[in-house]
Coordinates of C-alpha atoms in Angstrom, one line a residue:
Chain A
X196 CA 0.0 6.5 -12.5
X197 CA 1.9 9.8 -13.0
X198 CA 3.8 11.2 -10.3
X199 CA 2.6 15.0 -10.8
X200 CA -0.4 16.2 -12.3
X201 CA -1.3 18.1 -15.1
X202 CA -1.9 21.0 -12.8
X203 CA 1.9 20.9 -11.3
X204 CA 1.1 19.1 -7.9
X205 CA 2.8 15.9 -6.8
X206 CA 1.2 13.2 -4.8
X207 CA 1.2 14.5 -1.2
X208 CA 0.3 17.8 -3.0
X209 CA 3.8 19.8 -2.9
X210 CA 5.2 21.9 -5.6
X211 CA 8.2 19.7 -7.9
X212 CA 10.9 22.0 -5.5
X213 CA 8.7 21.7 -2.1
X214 CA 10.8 20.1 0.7
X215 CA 8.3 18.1 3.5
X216 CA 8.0 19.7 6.7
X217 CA 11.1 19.5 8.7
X218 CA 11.0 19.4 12.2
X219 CA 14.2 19.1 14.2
X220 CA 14.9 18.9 18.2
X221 CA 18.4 18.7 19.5
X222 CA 19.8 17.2 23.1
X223 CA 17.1 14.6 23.4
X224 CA 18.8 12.2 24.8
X225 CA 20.6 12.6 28.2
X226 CA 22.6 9.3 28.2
X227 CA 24.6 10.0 24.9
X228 CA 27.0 13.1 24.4
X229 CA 25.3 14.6 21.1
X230 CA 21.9 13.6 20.5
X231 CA 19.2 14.8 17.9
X232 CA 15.4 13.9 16.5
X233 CA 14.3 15.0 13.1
X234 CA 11.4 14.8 11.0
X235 CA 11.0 15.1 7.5
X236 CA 7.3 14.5 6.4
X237 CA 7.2 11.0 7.4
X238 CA 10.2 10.2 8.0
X239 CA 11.3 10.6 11.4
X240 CA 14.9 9.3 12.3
X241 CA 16.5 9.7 15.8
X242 CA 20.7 9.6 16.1
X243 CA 23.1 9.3 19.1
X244 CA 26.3 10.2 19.2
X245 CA 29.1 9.1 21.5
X246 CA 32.6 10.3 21.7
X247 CA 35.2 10.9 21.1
X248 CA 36.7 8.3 23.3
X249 CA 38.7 5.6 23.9
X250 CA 38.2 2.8 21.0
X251 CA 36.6 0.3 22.6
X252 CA 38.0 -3.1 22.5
X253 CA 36.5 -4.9 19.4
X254 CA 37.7 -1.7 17.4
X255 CA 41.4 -1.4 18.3
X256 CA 42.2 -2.6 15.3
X257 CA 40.5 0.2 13.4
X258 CA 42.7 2.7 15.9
X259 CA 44.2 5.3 13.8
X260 CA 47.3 7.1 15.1
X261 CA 46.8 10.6 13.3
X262 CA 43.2 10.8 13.5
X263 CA 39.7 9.1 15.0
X264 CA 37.4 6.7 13.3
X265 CA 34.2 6.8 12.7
X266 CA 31.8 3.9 13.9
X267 CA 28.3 4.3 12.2
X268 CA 25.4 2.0 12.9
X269 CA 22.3 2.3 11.0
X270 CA 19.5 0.7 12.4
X271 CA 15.3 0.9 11.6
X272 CA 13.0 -0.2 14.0
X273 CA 10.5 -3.3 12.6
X274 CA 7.9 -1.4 13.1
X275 CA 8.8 1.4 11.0
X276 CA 8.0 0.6 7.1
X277 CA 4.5 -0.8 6.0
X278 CA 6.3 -4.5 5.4
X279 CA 7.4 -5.9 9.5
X280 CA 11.5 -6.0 8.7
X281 CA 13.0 -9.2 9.9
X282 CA 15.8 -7.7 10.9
X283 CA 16.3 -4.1 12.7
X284 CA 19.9 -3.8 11.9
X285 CA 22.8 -5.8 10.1
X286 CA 20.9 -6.4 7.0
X287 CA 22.7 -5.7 3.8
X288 CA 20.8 -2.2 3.4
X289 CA 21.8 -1.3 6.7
X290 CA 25.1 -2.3 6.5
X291 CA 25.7 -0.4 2.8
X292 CA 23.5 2.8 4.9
X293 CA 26.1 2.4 7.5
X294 CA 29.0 2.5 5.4
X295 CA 27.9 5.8 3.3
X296 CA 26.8 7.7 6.2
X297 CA 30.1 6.5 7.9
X298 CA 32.3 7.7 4.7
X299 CA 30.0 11.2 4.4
X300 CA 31.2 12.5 7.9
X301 CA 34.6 11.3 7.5
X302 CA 34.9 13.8 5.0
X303 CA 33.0 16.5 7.3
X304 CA 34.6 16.3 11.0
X305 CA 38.2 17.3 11.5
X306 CA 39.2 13.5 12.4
X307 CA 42.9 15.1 12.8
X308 CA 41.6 16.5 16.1
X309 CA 41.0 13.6 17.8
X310 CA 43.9 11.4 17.4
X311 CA 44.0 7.7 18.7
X312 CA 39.7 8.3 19.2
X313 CA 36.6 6.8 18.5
X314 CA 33.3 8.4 17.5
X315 CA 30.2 6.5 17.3
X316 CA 27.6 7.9 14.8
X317 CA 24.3 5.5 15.6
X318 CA 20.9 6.1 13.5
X319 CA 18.0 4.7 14.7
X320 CA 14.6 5.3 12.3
X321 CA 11.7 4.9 13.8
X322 CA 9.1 5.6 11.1
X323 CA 10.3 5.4 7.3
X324 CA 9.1 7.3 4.4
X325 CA 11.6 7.7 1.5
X326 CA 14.7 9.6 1.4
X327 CA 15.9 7.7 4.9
X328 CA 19.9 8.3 3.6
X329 CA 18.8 12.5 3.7
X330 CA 17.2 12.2 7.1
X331 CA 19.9 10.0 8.9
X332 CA 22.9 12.4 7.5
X333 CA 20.6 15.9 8.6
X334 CA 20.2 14.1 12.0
X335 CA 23.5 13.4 12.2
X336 CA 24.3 16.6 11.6
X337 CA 22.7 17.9 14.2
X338 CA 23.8 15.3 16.8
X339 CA 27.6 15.9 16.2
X340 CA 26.9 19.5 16.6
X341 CA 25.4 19.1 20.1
X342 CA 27.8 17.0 21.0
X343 CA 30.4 19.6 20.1
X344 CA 32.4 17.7 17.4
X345 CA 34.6 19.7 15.4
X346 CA 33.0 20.2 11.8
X347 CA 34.4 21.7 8.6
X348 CA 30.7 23.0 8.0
X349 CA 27.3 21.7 8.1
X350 CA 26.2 18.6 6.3
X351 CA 23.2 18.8 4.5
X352 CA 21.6 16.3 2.4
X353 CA 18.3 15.9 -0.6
X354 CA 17.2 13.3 -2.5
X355 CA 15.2 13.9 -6.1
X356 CA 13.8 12.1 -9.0
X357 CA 13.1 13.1 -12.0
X358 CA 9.9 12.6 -14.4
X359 CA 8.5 14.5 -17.2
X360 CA 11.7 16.4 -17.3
X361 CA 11.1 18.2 -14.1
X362 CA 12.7 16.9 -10.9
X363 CA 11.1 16.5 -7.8
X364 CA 13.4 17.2 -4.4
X365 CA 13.2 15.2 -1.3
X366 CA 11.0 12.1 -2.6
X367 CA 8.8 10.3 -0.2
X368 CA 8.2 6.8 -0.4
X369 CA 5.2 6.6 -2.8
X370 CA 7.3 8.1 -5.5
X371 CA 10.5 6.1 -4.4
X372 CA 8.2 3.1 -5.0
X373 CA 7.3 4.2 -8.8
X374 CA 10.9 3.2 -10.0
X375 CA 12.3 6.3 -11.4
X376 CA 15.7 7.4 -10.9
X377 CA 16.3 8.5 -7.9
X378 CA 19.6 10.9 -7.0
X379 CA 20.7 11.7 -3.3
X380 CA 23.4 14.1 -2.3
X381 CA 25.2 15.5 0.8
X382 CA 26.5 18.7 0.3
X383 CA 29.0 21.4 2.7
X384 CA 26.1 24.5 1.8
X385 CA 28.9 26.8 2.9
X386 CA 32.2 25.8 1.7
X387 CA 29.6 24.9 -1.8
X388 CA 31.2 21.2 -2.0
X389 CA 29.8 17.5 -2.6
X390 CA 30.6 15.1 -0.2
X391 CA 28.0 12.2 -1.6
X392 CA 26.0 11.6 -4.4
X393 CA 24.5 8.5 -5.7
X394 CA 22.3 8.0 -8.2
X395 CA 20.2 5.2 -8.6
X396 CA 18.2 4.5 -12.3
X397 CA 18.8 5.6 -15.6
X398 CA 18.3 9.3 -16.4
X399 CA 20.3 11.0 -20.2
X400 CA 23.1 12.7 -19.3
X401 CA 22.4 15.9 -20.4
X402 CA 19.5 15.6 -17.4
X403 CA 22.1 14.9 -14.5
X404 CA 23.4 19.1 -13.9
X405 CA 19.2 19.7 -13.8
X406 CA 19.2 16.9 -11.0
X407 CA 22.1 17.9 -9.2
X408 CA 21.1 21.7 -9.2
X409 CA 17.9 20.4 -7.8
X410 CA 19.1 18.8 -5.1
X411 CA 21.6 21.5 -4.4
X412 CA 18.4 24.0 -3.6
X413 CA 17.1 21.4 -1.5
X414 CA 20.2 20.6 0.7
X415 CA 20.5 24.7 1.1
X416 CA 16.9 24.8 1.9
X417 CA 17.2 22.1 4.8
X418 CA 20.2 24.1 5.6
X419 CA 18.1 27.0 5.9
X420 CA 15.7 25.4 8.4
X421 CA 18.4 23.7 10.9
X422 CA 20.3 26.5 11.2
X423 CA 18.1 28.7 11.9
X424 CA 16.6 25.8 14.2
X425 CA 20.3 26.2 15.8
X426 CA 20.3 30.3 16.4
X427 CA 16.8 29.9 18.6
X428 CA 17.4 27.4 20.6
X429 CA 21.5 28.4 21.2
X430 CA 21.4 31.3 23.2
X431 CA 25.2 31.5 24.5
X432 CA 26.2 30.8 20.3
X433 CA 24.7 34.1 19.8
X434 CA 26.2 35.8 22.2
X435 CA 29.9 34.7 21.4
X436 CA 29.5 34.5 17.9
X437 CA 32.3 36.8 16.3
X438 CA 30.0 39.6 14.7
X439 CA 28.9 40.2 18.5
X440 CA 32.4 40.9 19.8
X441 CA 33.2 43.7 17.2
X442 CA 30.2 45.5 17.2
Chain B
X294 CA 34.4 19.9 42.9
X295 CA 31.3 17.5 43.6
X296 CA 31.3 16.2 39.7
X297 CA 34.8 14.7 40.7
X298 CA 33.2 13.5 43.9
X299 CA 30.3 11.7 41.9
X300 CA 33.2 9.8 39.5
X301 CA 35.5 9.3 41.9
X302 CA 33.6 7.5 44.4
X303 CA 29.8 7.2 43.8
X304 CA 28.9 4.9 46.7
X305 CA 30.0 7.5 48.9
X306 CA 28.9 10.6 46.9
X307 CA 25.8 8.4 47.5
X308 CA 26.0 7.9 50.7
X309 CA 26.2 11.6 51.9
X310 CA 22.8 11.9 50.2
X311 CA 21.2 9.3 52.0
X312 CA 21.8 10.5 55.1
X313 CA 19.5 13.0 54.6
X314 CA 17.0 11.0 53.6
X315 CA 17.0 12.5 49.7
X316 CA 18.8 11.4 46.5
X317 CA 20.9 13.0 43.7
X318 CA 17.9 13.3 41.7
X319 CA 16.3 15.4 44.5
X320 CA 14.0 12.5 44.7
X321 CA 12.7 10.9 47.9
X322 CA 13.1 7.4 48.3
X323 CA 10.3 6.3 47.9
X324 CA 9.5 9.0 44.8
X325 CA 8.7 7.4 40.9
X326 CA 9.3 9.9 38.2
X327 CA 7.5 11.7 36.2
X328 CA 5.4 8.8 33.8
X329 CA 4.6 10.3 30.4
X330 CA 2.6 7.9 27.8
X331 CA 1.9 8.6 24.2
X332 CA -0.5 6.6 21.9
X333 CA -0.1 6.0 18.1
X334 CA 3.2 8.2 17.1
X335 CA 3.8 5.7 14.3
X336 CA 1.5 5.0 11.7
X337 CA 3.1 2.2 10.0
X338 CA 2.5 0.2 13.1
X339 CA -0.9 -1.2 13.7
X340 CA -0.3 -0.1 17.5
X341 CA 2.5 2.0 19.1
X342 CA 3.3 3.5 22.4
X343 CA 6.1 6.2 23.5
X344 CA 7.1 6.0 27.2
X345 CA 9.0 8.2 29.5
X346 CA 9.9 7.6 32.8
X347 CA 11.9 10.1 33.5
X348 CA 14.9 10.4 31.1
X349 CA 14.2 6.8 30.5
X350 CA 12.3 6.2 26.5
X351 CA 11.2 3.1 25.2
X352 CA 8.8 2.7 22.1
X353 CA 6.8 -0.4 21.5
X354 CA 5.3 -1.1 18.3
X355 CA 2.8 -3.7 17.5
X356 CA 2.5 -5.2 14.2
X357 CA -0.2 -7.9 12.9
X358 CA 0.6 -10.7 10.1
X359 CA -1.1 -13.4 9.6
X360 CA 0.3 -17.0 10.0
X361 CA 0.0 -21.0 10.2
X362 CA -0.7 -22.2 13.7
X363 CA 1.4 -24.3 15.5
X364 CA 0.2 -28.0 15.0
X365 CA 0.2 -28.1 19.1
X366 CA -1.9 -25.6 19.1
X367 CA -4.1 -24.9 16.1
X368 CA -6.9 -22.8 17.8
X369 CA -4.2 -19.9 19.2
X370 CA -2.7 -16.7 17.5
X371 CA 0.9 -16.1 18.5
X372 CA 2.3 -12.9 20.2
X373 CA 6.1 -12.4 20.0
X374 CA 7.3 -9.8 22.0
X375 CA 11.0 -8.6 21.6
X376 CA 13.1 -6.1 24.1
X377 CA 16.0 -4.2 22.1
X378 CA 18.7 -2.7 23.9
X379 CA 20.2 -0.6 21.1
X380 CA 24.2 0.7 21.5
X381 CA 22.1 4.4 20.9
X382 CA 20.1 4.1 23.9
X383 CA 23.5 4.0 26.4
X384 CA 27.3 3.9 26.5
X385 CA 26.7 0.7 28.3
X386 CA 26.3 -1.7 25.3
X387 CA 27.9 -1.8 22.4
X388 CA 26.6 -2.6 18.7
X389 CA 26.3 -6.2 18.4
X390 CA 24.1 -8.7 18.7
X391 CA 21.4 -8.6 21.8
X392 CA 23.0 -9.1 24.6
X393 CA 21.7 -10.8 27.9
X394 CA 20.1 -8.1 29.4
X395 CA 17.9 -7.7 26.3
X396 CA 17.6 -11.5 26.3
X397 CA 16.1 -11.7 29.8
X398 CA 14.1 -9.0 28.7
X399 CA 12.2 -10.2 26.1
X400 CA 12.0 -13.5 27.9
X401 CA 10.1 -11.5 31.0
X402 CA 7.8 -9.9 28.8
X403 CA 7.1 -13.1 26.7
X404 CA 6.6 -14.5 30.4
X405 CA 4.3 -11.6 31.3
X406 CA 1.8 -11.9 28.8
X407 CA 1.3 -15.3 29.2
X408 CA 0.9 -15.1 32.7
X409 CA -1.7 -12.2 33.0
X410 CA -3.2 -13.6 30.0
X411 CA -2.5 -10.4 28.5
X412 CA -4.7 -11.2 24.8
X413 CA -7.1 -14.5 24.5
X414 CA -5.1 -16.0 22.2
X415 CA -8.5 -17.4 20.4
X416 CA -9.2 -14.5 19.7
X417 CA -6.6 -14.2 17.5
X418 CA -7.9 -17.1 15.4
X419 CA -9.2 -16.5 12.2
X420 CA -9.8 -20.4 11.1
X421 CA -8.4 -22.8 13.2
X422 CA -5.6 -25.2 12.2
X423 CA -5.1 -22.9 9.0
X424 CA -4.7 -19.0 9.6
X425 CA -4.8 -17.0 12.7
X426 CA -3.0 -13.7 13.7
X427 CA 0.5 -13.1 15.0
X428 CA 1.4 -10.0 16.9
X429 CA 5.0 -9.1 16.9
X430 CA 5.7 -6.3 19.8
X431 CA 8.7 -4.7 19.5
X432 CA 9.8 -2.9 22.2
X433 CA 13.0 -0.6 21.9
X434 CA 14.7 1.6 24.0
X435 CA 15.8 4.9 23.0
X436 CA 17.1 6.1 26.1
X437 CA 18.5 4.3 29.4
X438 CA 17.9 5.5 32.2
X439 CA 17.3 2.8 34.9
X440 CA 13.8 0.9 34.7
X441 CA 13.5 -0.2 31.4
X442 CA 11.6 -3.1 31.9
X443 CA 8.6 -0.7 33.8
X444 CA 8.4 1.6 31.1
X445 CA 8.6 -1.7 28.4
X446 CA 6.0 -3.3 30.3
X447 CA 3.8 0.1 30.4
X448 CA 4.6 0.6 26.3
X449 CA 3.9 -3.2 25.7
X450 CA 0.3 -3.2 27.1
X451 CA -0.9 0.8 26.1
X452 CA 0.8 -0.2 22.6
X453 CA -1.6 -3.7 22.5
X454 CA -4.6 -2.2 24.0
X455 CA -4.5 0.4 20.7
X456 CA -4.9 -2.3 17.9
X457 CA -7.1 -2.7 16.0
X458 CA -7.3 -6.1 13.5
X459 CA -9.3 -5.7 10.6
X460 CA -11.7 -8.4 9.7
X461 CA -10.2 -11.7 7.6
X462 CA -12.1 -14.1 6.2
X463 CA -10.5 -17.3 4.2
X464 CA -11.5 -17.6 0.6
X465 CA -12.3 -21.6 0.3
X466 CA -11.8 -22.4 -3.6
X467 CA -8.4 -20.1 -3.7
X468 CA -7.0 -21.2 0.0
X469 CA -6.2 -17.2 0.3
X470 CA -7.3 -14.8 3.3
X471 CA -9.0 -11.6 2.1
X472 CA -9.0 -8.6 4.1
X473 CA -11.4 -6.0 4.9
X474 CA -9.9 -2.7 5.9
X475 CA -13.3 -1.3 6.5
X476 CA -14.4 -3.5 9.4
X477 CA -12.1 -3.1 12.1
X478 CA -12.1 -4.7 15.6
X479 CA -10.0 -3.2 18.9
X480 CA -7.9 -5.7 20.6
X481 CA -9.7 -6.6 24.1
X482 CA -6.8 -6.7 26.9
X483 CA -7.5 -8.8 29.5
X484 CA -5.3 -7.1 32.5
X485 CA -3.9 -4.0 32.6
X486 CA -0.4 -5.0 34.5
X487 CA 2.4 -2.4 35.7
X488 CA 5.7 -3.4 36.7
X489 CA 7.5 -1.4 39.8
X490 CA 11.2 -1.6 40.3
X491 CA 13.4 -1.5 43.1
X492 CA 17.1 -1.4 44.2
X493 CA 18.6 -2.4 47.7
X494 CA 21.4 -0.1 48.9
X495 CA 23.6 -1.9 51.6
X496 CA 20.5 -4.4 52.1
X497 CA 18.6 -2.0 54.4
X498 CA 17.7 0.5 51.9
X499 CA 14.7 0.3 49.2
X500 CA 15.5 2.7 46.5
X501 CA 12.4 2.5 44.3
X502 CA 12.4 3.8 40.7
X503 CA 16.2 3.4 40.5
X504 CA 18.0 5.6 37.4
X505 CA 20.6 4.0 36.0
X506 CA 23.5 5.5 38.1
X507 CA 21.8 4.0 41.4
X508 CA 21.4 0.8 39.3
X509 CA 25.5 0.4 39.0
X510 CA 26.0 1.2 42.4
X511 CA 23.3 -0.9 44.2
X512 CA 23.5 -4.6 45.1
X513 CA 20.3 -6.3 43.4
X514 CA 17.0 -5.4 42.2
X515 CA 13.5 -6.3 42.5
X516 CA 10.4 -6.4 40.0
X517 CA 7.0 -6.1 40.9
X518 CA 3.7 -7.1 38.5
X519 CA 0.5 -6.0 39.5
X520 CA -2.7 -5.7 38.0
X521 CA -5.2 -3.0 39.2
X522 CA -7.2 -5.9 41.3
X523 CA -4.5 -6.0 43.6
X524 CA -3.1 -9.3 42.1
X525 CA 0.5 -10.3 42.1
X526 CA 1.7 -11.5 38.2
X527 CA 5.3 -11.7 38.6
X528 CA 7.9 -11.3 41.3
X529 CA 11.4 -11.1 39.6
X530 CA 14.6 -11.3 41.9
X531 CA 17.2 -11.8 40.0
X532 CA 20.0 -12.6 43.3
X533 CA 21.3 -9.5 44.9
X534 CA 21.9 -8.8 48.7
X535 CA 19.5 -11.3 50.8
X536 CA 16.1 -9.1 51.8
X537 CA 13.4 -9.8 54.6
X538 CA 9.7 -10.7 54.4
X539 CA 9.2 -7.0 55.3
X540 CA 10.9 -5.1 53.1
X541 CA 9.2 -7.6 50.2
X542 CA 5.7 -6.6 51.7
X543 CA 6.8 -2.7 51.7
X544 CA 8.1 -3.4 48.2
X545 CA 4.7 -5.1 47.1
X546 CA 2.5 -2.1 48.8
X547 CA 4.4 0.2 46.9
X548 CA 3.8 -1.2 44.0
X549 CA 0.6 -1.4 44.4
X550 CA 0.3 2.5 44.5
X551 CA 2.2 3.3 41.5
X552 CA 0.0 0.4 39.9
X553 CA -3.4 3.1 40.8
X554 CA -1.1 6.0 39.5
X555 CA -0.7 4.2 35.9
X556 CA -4.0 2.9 35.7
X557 CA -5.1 6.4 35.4
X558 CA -2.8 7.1 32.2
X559 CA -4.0 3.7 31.2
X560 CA -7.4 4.9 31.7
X561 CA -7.1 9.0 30.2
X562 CA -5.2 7.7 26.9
X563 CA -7.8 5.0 25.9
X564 CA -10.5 7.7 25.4
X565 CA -10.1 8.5 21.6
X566 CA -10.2 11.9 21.6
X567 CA -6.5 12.3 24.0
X568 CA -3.6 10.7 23.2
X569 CA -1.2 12.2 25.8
X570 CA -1.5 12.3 29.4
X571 CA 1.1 12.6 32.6
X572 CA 1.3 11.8 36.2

């Protein structure tokens, strides 16, 4: 079957550079110091930060004198993909999910701040509809920023395929499933860097800068929504921001 | 100055509360907090419940496969529930695999249904001695807050009581099931149990409801099972500071009135058209 029709549309009916609805909430949780819910179409991913603290005691070996560590555990509920998983976490996927989100916010929060600490990044998806690595690191996002972790910038991230030389951003899991190559990237929107990319399938090269530019809209485009997600519901950020105090 | 007070010493930050008859929480003791049940949030699951008690969260989803019976039993579908303690849901556990309190857990609720004979397990025969249904039930918490198990218990049955099995029928030449999406029957649900919790604070003191701060600091809990006939299912004790006979009675009366006050959410989510309702 084709992927978009002859009129333009794709599947669920979006434009080729339509993101799904995103849908964020921050501070849902009350036992965990950062917390954050967001949905994307589908896909609907909760994460839970705790820390900075003490590493606890099956980590001291990871205990970094200059900087903290980053403990990430990706974990999908069984429930949440059309096919009952076995396992919720500690599968291969989830441990290679674990490992990139892990290495994406290493490069993002100022680890040198928090010498001789721990933070613990955990993911917990609850319904699954493509793109999961997008929806975990925007969550993620959000959680570190509620729980007041110190961030060289926002970190954004969009997945996108490409067929009929037109790429599509922010695939959902129908169009994961039709096997074409498939590019996700985590971007700083502000400071205009890469921090991840991966692409999956076999595209010419001359296609990869249309892909990448692709995803770029998309990850300034989620940016778009959870910051200004951020401004409404964070009152006292307005009011101390720095434009504030010179006018 | 009374945040220190909390960390420092919590039995006697707790203690200057009870006094007055009120807790931290602004709670009585005797007050349950604010129950919150939502129906079908997640469509991949053939049932699914979201429940708040208070800042406590726990989902439940239900998923149907179809199996072998057990040779023992060759007539019965299987229901497997499972109780996941996540490291997200508190700073008290740590990523790993389950540990004991998820354990007991999932062994209560496996206990649970087959006491209050939760689902005929018949009728989750398709032909006997070759196919029949099995209903995982996964149950994780998102959030702990004290009272897990109540608000698994109330996520476990609303979660059950919205599935619906399509019809299966087993092709004899090929040995393969076929399904019919089209003909779809609800789940019937025999009992419509609630669990009630309750701590004892220096053995003279029934906190019931408990969060999870009054959990650490209180010596023993108790769980209650009722149905809505005023029928005890399960009475969990798991040691703890000695009781009497009285304060068990108080503790079953009470639980008996909170089993009324779920019964109606049981009662206003089951009509199709809601899906959300509080107490």
């Amino acid at each position: 079957f084709e992927l978009i029709s002859d009129e333009g549309y794709r599947f669920d009916g979006r434009k080729p550079s339509e993101l799904r609805r995103v849908r964020c909430n921050m501070g849902v949780f009350t036992q965990a110091d950062g917390s954050a819910y967001i949905e994307q179409g589908n896909t609907k991913v909760l994460a839970a930060i705790y820390g900075p603290h003490e590493a606890s005691n099956n980590m001291r070996s990871r205990v970094c004198l200059d900087k903290c560590f980053i403990n990430c555990e990706f974990s999908q509920a069984m429930f949440s993909s059309a096919e009952r998983k076995k396992r919720s976490r500690g599968d291969r996927k989830g441990k290679d999910m674990s490992a990139h989100i892990k290495q994406t916010f290493e490069a993002a929060v100022r680890t040198q701040l928090y010498p001789r600490s721990q933070i613990d990044i955990y993911l917990q998806v609850l319904h699954s509809d493509g793109s999961l690595y997008c929806a975990c690191v925007n969550a993620a996002t959000l959680a570190l920023i509620d729980a007041g972790i110190a961030m060289k910038d926002y970190v954004c991230a969009c997945s996108a395929s490409l067929t009929k030389e037109t790429s599509l951003i922010d695939i959902n899991h129908v169009e994961e499933l039709a096997g074409c190559a498939e590019f996700s990237a985590a971007i700083m929107p502000k400071l205009d860097q890469i921090i991840y990319s991966e692409l999956n399938g076999r595209i010419h090269q001359d296609e990869l800068g249309q892909l990448v530019d692709a995803v770029t809209n998309g990850c300034k485009d989620i940016f778009a929504v959870i910051d200004r997600f951020e401004v409404i519901t964070d009152n006292t950020e307005i009011a101390v921001s720095p434009r504030s105090l010179h006018s | 100055m009374e945040d220190i007070f909390k960390h420092i010493q919590p039995v006697e930050y707790y203690k200057s509360f009870l006094k007055e008859n009120i807790r931290p929480d602004t709670r009585t003791l005797q007050q349950i907090r604010k129950t919150t049940l939502n129906v079908g949030p997640i469509t991949t699951a053939d049932g699914s419940a979201l429940v708040k008690i208070g800042n406590t969260m726990v989902m439940c989803g239900v998923k149907a496969e179809l199996t072998q019976p057990t040779a023992e039993e060759p007539k019965k579908g299987i229901i497997v529930p499972n109780l996941d303690l996540p490291a997200l849901c508190s700073s008290k556990f740590k990523p790993g695999p389950p540990n004991t309190q998820a354990q007991v857990g999932t062994k209560f609720l496996d206990n649970l249904i087959k006491i209050a004979n939760l689902v005929n397990s018949e009728d989750l025969c398709i032909v006997p001695d070759k196919l029949v249904w099995v209903l995982y039930c996964d149950v994780t918490c998102l959030n702990y807050d004290g009272c897990v198990i109540d608000a698994a218990v109330v996520a476990l049955v609303a979660a059950l009581r919205s599935v619906s099995l399509p019809s299966v029928t087993l092709n004899e030449e090929t040995d393969t099931p076929v399904t019919n999406i089209n003909e779809k029957t609800p789940l019937t649900i025999n009992c419509l149990p609630v669990a009630s919790s309750f701590s004892f604070f220096e053995s003279e003191h029934i906190i019931t409801d408990p969060t999870l701060s009054e959990e650490d600091i209180t010596s023993g809990c108790l769980t209650v099972v009722s149905d809505e006939h005023e029928n005890l299912l399960l009475v969990d004790r798991p040691g703890g500071v000695s009781i009497t006979e009285d304060q068990l009675e108080i503790c079953i009366q009470r639980s008996f009135k909170r089993t009324k006050e779920v019964h109606k959410l049981y009662k206003a989510v089951h009509k199709p058209s809601e899906s959300n309702d509080q107490t």
